[in-house]
Structures are given as structure tokens and as C-alpha cells.
Amino acid sequence: MSKFIPLSVPNLKGNELKYVTKAVETEWVSTGGPYVNDFEKNVAEYVKAKGAVSCQNGTSGLHIALLLCGVTRDDEVIVPTLTFIAAVNPVRYIGAEPIFMDCDDSLTMDADKLDEFCREECILIDGKLISHKTNKHIKVVLVVHVFGNMADMERIMQIAKQYNLIVVEDATEAIGTYYTKGKYNGKFAGTIGTIGVFSFNGNKIITTGGGGMIVSEDKELLKKAKHLTTQAKSDELYYTHDEIGYNYRMTNLQAALGLAQLEQLEGFIKTKEENYNLYRNKIQEIKGLTILDFRADIRSNHWFYALHCDENYPLSRDEIIRYLALKGIQSRPIWGLINDQEPYIGSQVYKIEKAKYFWERVVNIPCSTNLTKKDALYVIECLKNAV
Ligand SMILES: *Cc1c(COP(=O)(O)O)cnc(C)c1O
């Protein structure tokens, strides 16, 4: 068989089979099973949050998060343009409108531009941030911790406070990332804003096949999250419902996988970091290529590696992807900017510059936790020998 090195695939060599088997043997496969509560508890403990509420996936978690913030169809939400579209679609599920913000060199939301936008394009009236252009209330800023890097939460939280914005953290890519310095030293991605959301999709650092988790420091919010994700039942026996709920709770089968994956997360991060350092050190010797850094004041989970190519490298972004594919190596460009996607053409944008720059120059290269050193070295060799 010819060589194939995938971009990012699951690694299920721990207790996955054992726990899933137990779920099947006990016939607890639905949302009622005990593993769901255990997984919630363990995730909350791991990220040092007050509590956690499971969901079917990260997207449904973000949907619930925005509902919990009170976002309605009359509101607007500030979002990044350089991210996966699942971060933004929940805004539209509610009928609200996004305002697209640029990234900085960390690939996460540019705090300077966020500040400038709030100051120059909006006005605070009765504690509400109102857009000059649309007269609408901007209630939430949704921050994404891209590739396992941390957005500049210190600045963003301070700006949010000043302009009365609720902060939702899309930490779907960043479970395990935490600050090691500064005001938020020891704080995990997802636990700094009002609500954080994780994803356990198949390509994330740990997976439940599909799955997600909402975390918060606010017990009331968590209670409401559980209520909304379980059909908003106000009485279990008589099936009375006090609002429109959702069938978003995780199943016991998913949670069984999750428990086994969480046991291995620190080991996965270690592997990701080692492979990252190997790539980074060798690739910086190749003219025109670099691997983008993670912030210096965090312990990143090193989920995805961003290969940056400039005009000194003989191949363009698309040529790199085609060339690597011929060598049996899967890679992909960073996401197309969300404000360029069909459903968002004409949406509000604010000074998008860097996102466009990185979109043209960044390629993600294999980063699975079961990537061997030998395979990583092969990827590096191919990049070195490309002409
Ligand atoms: C994966 C991801 C999501 C969605 O998570 P799912 O579990 O796939 O629904 C949302 N936002 C970002 C940035 C993601 O990478």
C-alpha cells in the first residue's frame, strides 16, 4: 500500500473499547446513561470550571451559549472571520447578525480592532452597545481560540467590560490550553469568558465521534444549559415544558469514548508539542517557510500546526497542497474567510486585512497524535526537496 499521512485523525488506543463495551453491555446507550454525568464532571474538573453540560457537538453548544446570553433576532454578535463556519452559524440559527472582525498575528481576534470598532462605530446607551450603522444592540463577542492558541483574553475581557459585551469562548479547538503567566495564570481556555464551549469532533484533540461541552462559572447558567439541551422539561413525570428546548444532550456511548479520551489528553498534548517542535525547528531552516508560533504566555494544546509560506518558497500555497498530496501527505489551506461565504456575503465587516493575508499563505500539515517522528521527518524532507 502506498504511503498516506492524514491531516488529523482519532487515536483510540486507551480504554475506549472497554468503556463503550460496558455501555453496550449495560444497555445504557442513550442520554440517560451514567457516563454522561461522569464525563461532564471530569471535563469540569480538568479545566477547573464550576460545572459542565454536555451537547451533541460544539455547534449545538455554541447555539445554546448564545441563547443563554439572551441573543435574539434583533441583536448582533461580533465574531472572527478567520475560523470554522460552525463558530458563526449559530448566530444565524437565532436570526441574529454577525459582525466580522479581523485576526492578528496569532490568528485569533485582533483586540486592537475590536477596541477601535467599539469606540468608533458604536455608542453605549443605557449600558447597551449600539451600532451606529444598524442601531442594533451588540450583545456578545464570540472569541475563537484558533488551532489551540489562546486569544488575547486579558485585553478582550477588559474591552468587553468597558462596552458591556458578554464574552463567549469558542474553545472547540483548545481544550487543555491555559495561561501560564499574567492575570489569568492557570486559567484554561473556555473558563475566562461567561461561557466556553468545547468540541469532541473526530478531528479535535480528543473525540467522542461527535460531541461538545458547555462550561461556565455561573451555576444558574449551567442549570439553564441543561434545561435547554434536554427539551426544556420542567416536570419529568408529567412532561410539562416551559419553553422551546432542544434535543442536544450527549449519549452514553459518546461519553464512554470521551471518558477514555480525557484520560489520555495530557499525553496527546505532549505528543503534539513534541511533533510541533520537531516541525518548527527543521522547517525554519527552509527558506520561505515557517511554522506559526503559539502565544508565549500559555501552555497550548498544540492542536493544529500552521505552515506559513512566503514568496521565497518555490511553491505557492495551492502548489504545496498538490505536491504534498502526490507524496501521500494530506494538508489543507486554512478556512475560507467566513465573510466571503455565500450566506454571509453582504454581512458587516470591520477592516479585514490580516485574515486575508493568512488565508493566502497558511497550510495545515499532519498533526495527529499518532503521527510518528518518522512520518513528521518525511513531511519535512518533502517540503525541503520541493522545487
Ligand atoms: C470544530 C469547531 C466547531 C464545531 O464543533 P463541532 O463539534 O464540529 O460541531 C466550532 N468552531 C470551531 C472553531 C471549530 O473548530
Coordinates of C-alpha atoms and ligand atoms in Angstrom, one line a residue:
M1 CA 0.0 0.0 0.0
S2 CA 1.3 3.4 -0.8
K3 CA 2.0 5.9 1.9
F4 CA -0.7 8.1 3.3
I5 CA -0.3 10.5 6.2
P6 CA -3.6 12.0 7.2
L7 CA -4.0 15.6 8.5
S8 CA -5.7 14.8 11.7
V9 CA -7.3 11.5 12.8
P10 CA -8.6 10.0 16.0
N11 CA -6.4 8.0 18.4
L12 CA -8.4 5.4 20.2
K13 CA -5.9 3.2 21.9
G14 CA -6.8 3.7 25.6
N15 CA -9.9 2.5 27.4
E16 CA -12.3 3.4 24.6
L17 CA -13.3 -0.1 23.7
K18 CA -13.7 -1.1 27.4
Y19 CA -16.0 1.8 28.3
V20 CA -18.1 1.6 25.1
T21 CA -18.4 -2.2 25.7
K22 CA -19.6 -1.5 29.2
A23 CA -22.2 1.0 27.9
V24 CA -23.5 -1.6 25.4
E25 CA -23.5 -4.4 28.0
T26 CA -25.4 -2.4 30.5
E27 CA -27.7 -1.3 27.6
W28 CA -27.3 2.4 28.6
V29 CA -26.7 3.9 25.2
S30 CA -28.9 7.0 25.3
T31 CA -28.6 10.3 27.0
G32 CA -29.8 8.8 30.3
G33 CA -26.6 6.8 31.0
P34 CA -24.2 7.4 33.9
Y35 CA -21.1 8.1 31.7
V36 CA -22.6 11.4 30.6
N37 CA -22.6 12.8 34.1
D38 CA -19.2 11.4 34.8
F39 CA -17.8 12.9 31.6
E40 CA -19.3 16.3 32.5
K41 CA -17.8 16.1 35.9
N42 CA -14.3 15.1 34.6
V43 CA -14.2 17.8 32.0
A44 CA -15.2 20.4 34.5
E45 CA -12.5 19.2 36.9
Y46 CA -9.9 19.1 34.2
V47 CA -10.4 22.7 33.1
K48 CA -11.2 23.8 36.7
A49 CA -14.7 25.0 35.8
K50 CA -17.7 25.1 38.2
G51 CA -19.5 22.7 36.0
A52 CA -20.1 21.4 32.5
V53 CA -23.1 20.5 30.4
S54 CA -22.7 18.0 27.5
C55 CA -24.0 18.5 24.0
Q56 CA -24.3 16.6 20.7
N57 CA -21.4 18.7 19.2
G58 CA -19.6 22.0 19.5
T59 CA -22.0 23.7 17.2
S60 CA -25.1 22.9 19.3
G61 CA -23.1 24.0 22.4
L62 CA -22.4 27.4 20.8
H63 CA -26.1 27.7 19.8
I64 CA -27.1 27.1 23.5
A65 CA -24.4 29.5 24.6
L66 CA -25.8 32.4 22.5
L67 CA -29.3 31.6 23.7
L68 CA -28.1 31.7 27.3
C69 CA -26.6 35.2 26.6
G70 CA -30.0 36.3 25.6
V71 CA -29.2 36.9 22.0
T72 CA -32.3 37.4 19.9
R73 CA -33.0 38.1 16.3
D74 CA -32.8 41.8 17.0
D75 CA -29.2 41.6 18.2
E76 CA -25.7 41.5 16.7
V77 CA -22.7 39.4 17.7
I78 CA -19.1 40.2 17.0
V79 CA -17.3 37.2 15.5
P80 CA -13.9 36.4 13.9
T81 CA -13.8 35.9 10.1
L82 CA -10.9 33.5 10.2
T83 CA -12.4 30.4 11.7
F84 CA -14.5 27.4 11.0
I85 CA -18.0 28.4 9.9
A86 CA -19.6 26.4 12.8
A87 CA -18.5 29.2 15.1
V88 CA -20.7 31.7 13.3
N89 CA -23.7 29.8 12.0
P90 CA -25.4 29.6 15.5
V91 CA -25.7 33.4 15.3
R92 CA -27.9 32.9 12.3
Y93 CA -29.8 30.0 13.8
I94 CA -31.2 32.6 16.2
G95 CA -31.7 35.1 13.4
A96 CA -29.2 37.5 14.8
E97 CA -26.5 39.1 12.6
P98 CA -22.7 38.7 12.8
I99 CA -20.1 41.5 12.6
F100 CA -16.9 40.1 11.2
M101 CA -13.6 41.1 12.9
D102 CA -10.0 40.6 11.7
C103 CA -7.3 38.5 13.3
D104 CA -3.8 39.5 14.5
D105 CA -0.6 37.5 14.0
S106 CA -1.8 34.9 16.5
L107 CA -4.7 34.1 14.0
T108 CA -7.2 35.0 16.8
M109 CA -9.3 38.1 17.1
D110 CA -7.4 41.4 16.9
A111 CA -8.1 43.1 20.2
D112 CA -7.0 46.5 18.9
K113 CA -9.5 46.4 16.1
L114 CA -12.2 45.2 18.5
D115 CA -11.5 48.1 20.7
E116 CA -11.4 50.5 17.8
F117 CA -14.7 49.2 16.4
C118 CA -16.5 49.5 19.8
R119 CA -15.1 53.0 20.2
E120 CA -15.6 54.4 16.8
E121 CA -18.5 52.5 15.2
C122 CA -20.8 52.1 18.3
I123 CA -22.2 54.1 21.2
L124 CA -23.1 53.0 24.7
I125 CA -26.7 53.9 25.5
D126 CA -28.2 52.8 28.9
G127 CA -25.4 50.2 29.2
K128 CA -26.1 48.8 25.7
L129 CA -23.6 48.8 22.9
I130 CA -25.5 50.1 19.9
S131 CA -24.1 50.0 16.4
H132 CA -24.2 53.4 14.6
K133 CA -24.8 51.7 11.3
T134 CA -27.7 49.5 12.2
N135 CA -29.0 50.9 15.5
K136 CA -28.9 47.3 16.8
H137 CA -27.7 46.1 20.2
I138 CA -24.4 44.2 20.1
K139 CA -24.7 41.8 22.9
V140 CA -21.9 39.3 22.6
V141 CA -18.3 39.0 21.4
L142 CA -17.6 35.4 20.3
V143 CA -13.9 34.6 20.6
V144 CA -12.3 31.6 18.9
H145 CA -9.0 30.1 20.3
V146 CA -7.8 29.2 16.8
F147 CA -5.7 25.9 16.4
G148 CA -5.3 25.7 20.2
N149 CA -3.7 29.1 20.6
M150 CA -5.3 31.5 23.1
A151 CA -6.9 34.7 22.0
D152 CA -5.7 37.8 24.0
M153 CA -8.2 37.2 26.7
E154 CA -6.7 39.8 29.1
R155 CA -7.4 42.6 26.6
I156 CA -10.6 41.2 25.2
M157 CA -12.1 40.8 28.7
Q158 CA -11.2 44.4 29.5
I159 CA -12.7 45.7 26.3
A160 CA -15.8 43.6 26.9
K161 CA -16.2 45.0 30.4
Q162 CA -15.8 48.6 29.1
Y163 CA -18.5 48.1 26.4
N164 CA -20.8 45.7 28.3
L165 CA -20.3 42.8 25.9
I166 CA -20.8 39.2 27.1
V167 CA -17.8 37.0 26.1
V168 CA -18.4 33.5 24.7
E169 CA -15.3 31.5 24.1
D170 CA -15.3 29.0 21.3
A171 CA -12.7 26.7 22.8
T172 CA -13.6 23.9 20.5
E173 CA -10.0 23.6 19.3
A174 CA -8.4 24.5 22.6
I175 CA -9.2 22.0 25.4
G176 CA -6.1 21.9 27.6
T177 CA -4.7 25.3 26.7
Y178 CA -4.2 27.5 29.7
Y179 CA -2.3 30.7 30.7
T180 CA 1.0 30.3 32.5
K181 CA 1.5 34.0 33.2
G182 CA -0.4 37.2 33.9
K183 CA -3.8 38.0 35.3
Y184 CA -5.3 34.7 34.1
N185 CA -2.3 32.5 35.1
G186 CA -3.6 28.9 35.4
K187 CA -6.9 29.7 33.7
F188 CA -8.0 27.3 30.9
A189 CA -9.3 28.4 27.5
G190 CA -13.1 28.3 27.8
T191 CA -13.2 29.3 31.5
I192 CA -12.4 33.0 31.2
G193 CA -15.5 34.4 29.5
T194 CA -19.1 33.9 30.7
I195 CA -19.5 30.7 28.7
G196 CA -17.0 28.4 27.0
V197 CA -17.6 25.6 24.5
F198 CA -15.5 22.5 23.7
S199 CA -15.9 20.1 20.7
F200 CA -15.1 16.4 20.5
N201 CA -15.5 16.1 16.8
G202 CA -13.4 13.4 15.1
N203 CA -10.6 15.8 14.1
K204 CA -10.2 17.5 17.5
I205 CA -7.5 16.6 20.0
I206 CA -9.9 14.3 21.9
T207 CA -13.0 12.9 20.3
T208 CA -16.4 11.3 21.1
G209 CA -17.1 10.8 17.4
G210 CA -19.3 13.9 17.7
G211 CA -19.8 15.8 20.9
G212 CA -19.5 19.0 22.8
M213 CA -19.4 20.6 26.2
I214 CA -20.5 23.9 27.7
V215 CA -18.6 25.2 30.7
S216 CA -19.2 28.2 32.9
E217 CA -18.5 29.6 36.4
D218 CA -22.2 30.5 36.7
K219 CA -24.2 27.7 38.2
E220 CA -27.5 29.3 37.1
L221 CA -26.4 29.4 33.5
L222 CA -25.3 25.8 33.7
K223 CA -28.7 24.8 35.0
K224 CA -30.4 26.6 32.2
A225 CA -28.0 25.0 29.7
K226 CA -29.0 21.5 30.9
H227 CA -32.7 22.6 30.7
L228 CA -32.4 23.8 27.1
T229 CA -30.3 20.8 25.9
T230 CA -32.9 18.3 27.3
Q231 CA -36.1 19.6 25.7
A232 CA -36.8 22.2 28.5
K233 CA -38.8 19.8 30.6
S234 CA -40.0 21.5 33.8
D235 CA -41.6 18.3 35.1
E236 CA -40.0 14.9 34.3
L237 CA -43.1 12.9 35.1
Y238 CA -45.9 14.9 33.6
Y239 CA -43.9 16.2 30.6
T240 CA -44.5 19.8 31.1
H241 CA -42.3 22.2 29.1
D242 CA -41.8 25.9 29.9
E243 CA -40.0 26.9 26.7
I244 CA -38.7 25.7 23.4
G245 CA -35.9 23.2 24.2
Y246 CA -33.5 21.2 22.1
N247 CA -32.5 17.5 22.0
Y248 CA -28.8 18.3 22.3
R249 CA -27.7 16.1 25.1
M250 CA -24.7 13.7 24.6
T251 CA -25.4 10.0 24.6
N252 CA -23.8 7.5 27.0
L253 CA -21.9 5.9 24.0
Q254 CA -20.3 9.2 23.2
A255 CA -19.5 9.9 26.8
A256 CA -17.9 6.5 27.2
L257 CA -15.5 7.4 24.4
G258 CA -15.0 10.8 26.0
L259 CA -14.0 9.5 29.4
A260 CA -11.3 7.3 27.8
Q261 CA -10.1 10.1 25.6
L262 CA -9.9 12.6 28.5
E263 CA -7.6 10.1 30.4
Q264 CA -5.1 10.4 27.5
L265 CA -5.4 14.2 26.9
E266 CA -2.2 15.2 28.7
G267 CA -0.3 12.5 26.8
F268 CA -1.8 13.7 23.5
I269 CA -0.7 17.2 24.2
K270 CA 2.8 16.1 25.0
T271 CA 3.0 14.3 21.6
K272 CA 1.5 17.2 19.7
E273 CA 4.0 19.6 21.3
E274 CA 7.0 17.3 20.5
N275 CA 5.9 17.0 16.9
Y276 CA 5.3 20.7 16.7
N277 CA 8.8 21.4 18.0
L278 CA 10.3 19.0 15.6
Y279 CA 8.5 20.5 12.6
R280 CA 9.2 24.0 13.8
N281 CA 12.9 23.6 14.3
K282 CA 13.5 21.8 11.0
I283 CA 11.2 23.9 8.9
Q284 CA 12.6 27.2 9.9
E285 CA 15.8 26.1 8.1
I286 CA 13.8 26.0 4.8
K287 CA 13.8 29.4 3.0
G288 CA 10.3 30.8 2.7
L289 CA 8.7 28.5 5.3
T290 CA 7.9 28.9 9.0
I291 CA 5.6 27.3 11.5
L292 CA 3.5 29.9 13.3
D293 CA 4.1 30.3 17.0
F294 CA 1.6 29.9 19.8
R295 CA 1.5 32.7 22.4
A296 CA 4.4 32.7 24.8
D297 CA 2.3 33.1 28.0
I298 CA 0.3 29.9 27.6
R299 CA 0.6 26.2 27.6
S300 CA -1.0 25.4 24.3
N301 CA -2.6 22.1 23.4
H302 CA -0.8 22.4 20.0
W303 CA -3.9 21.1 18.2
F304 CA -3.1 22.2 14.7
Y305 CA 0.2 23.3 13.0
A306 CA 0.1 26.3 10.7
L307 CA 2.7 26.3 8.0
H308 CA 3.3 29.8 6.7
C309 CA 4.7 30.1 3.2
D310 CA 6.0 33.3 1.6
E311 CA 7.3 34.3 -1.9
N312 CA 10.8 32.9 -1.1
Y313 CA 9.5 29.4 -1.2
P314 CA 9.3 27.9 -4.8
L315 CA 5.7 26.7 -4.4
S316 CA 2.6 28.7 -3.8
R317 CA 0.0 27.6 -1.2
D318 CA -2.0 25.6 -3.7
E319 CA 1.1 24.0 -5.3
I320 CA 2.3 22.9 -1.8
I321 CA -1.0 21.2 -1.2
R322 CA -1.0 19.4 -4.6
Y323 CA 2.7 18.5 -4.2
L324 CA 2.2 17.0 -0.7
A325 CA -0.9 15.1 -1.9
L326 CA 1.3 13.4 -4.6
K327 CA 3.7 12.4 -1.8
G328 CA 0.8 10.8 0.2
I329 CA 0.6 13.7 2.7
Q330 CA -2.7 15.3 3.4
S331 CA -2.7 19.1 4.0
R332 CA -5.3 21.8 3.6
P333 CA -5.5 25.6 3.3
I334 CA -6.8 27.4 6.4
W335 CA -10.6 28.0 6.2
G336 CA -12.0 30.3 3.6
L337 CA -12.9 33.6 5.3
I338 CA -16.5 33.4 6.6
N339 CA -17.5 36.8 5.3
D340 CA -16.7 35.5 1.8
Q341 CA -19.0 32.5 2.2
E342 CA -22.3 32.6 0.3
P343 CA -24.7 33.0 3.3
Y344 CA -22.6 35.9 4.7
I345 CA -21.9 38.0 1.6
G346 CA -23.0 41.5 2.5
S347 CA -22.7 41.0 6.3
Q348 CA -20.9 43.7 8.3
V349 CA -17.1 43.5 8.2
Y350 CA -14.6 45.6 10.0
K351 CA -11.2 46.2 8.4
I352 CA -10.4 42.6 7.4
E353 CA -6.7 42.6 6.4
K354 CA -4.6 40.1 8.2
A355 CA -7.2 37.3 7.9
K356 CA -6.9 37.6 4.1
Y357 CA -3.1 37.6 4.3
F358 CA -3.0 34.4 6.3
W359 CA -5.8 32.8 4.2
E360 CA -3.5 33.1 1.2
R361 CA -0.4 31.8 3.0
V362 CA -1.2 29.2 5.6
V363 CA -1.4 25.4 5.1
N364 CA -2.2 22.9 7.9
I365 CA 0.1 19.9 7.9
P366 CA -0.3 16.5 9.5
C367 CA -0.7 16.8 13.3
S368 CA -2.5 13.6 14.5
T369 CA -1.4 12.3 17.9
N370 CA -0.4 9.1 16.3
L371 CA 1.9 10.8 13.8
T372 CA 5.3 9.2 14.2
K373 CA 8.6 11.1 14.3
K374 CA 9.5 9.2 11.1
D375 CA 6.4 10.5 9.3
A376 CA 7.0 14.0 10.5
L377 CA 10.5 13.9 9.2
Y378 CA 9.2 12.6 5.9
V379 CA 6.9 15.6 5.6
I380 CA 9.8 17.9 6.4
E381 CA 12.0 16.1 3.8
C382 CA 9.3 16.5 1.1
L383 CA 9.0 20.2 1.9
K384 CA 12.8 20.6 1.8
N385 CA 13.1 18.9 -1.6
A386 CA 10.3 20.6 -3.4
V387 CA 11.3 22.6 -6.4
Ligands
LIG1 C1 -14.9 22.1 15.4 C2 -15.3 23.5 15.5 C3 -16.6 23.9 15.8 C4 -17.7 23.0 15.8 O1 -17.6 21.8 16.6 P1 -18.4 20.5 16.1 O2 -18.3 19.7 17.3 O3 -17.8 20.0 14.9 O4 -19.9 21.0 15.9 C5 -16.9 25.2 16.1 N1 -15.9 26.2 16.0 C6 -14.6 25.9 15.6 C7 -13.6 26.9 15.6 C8 -14.3 24.5 15.4 O5 -13.0 24.2 15.0

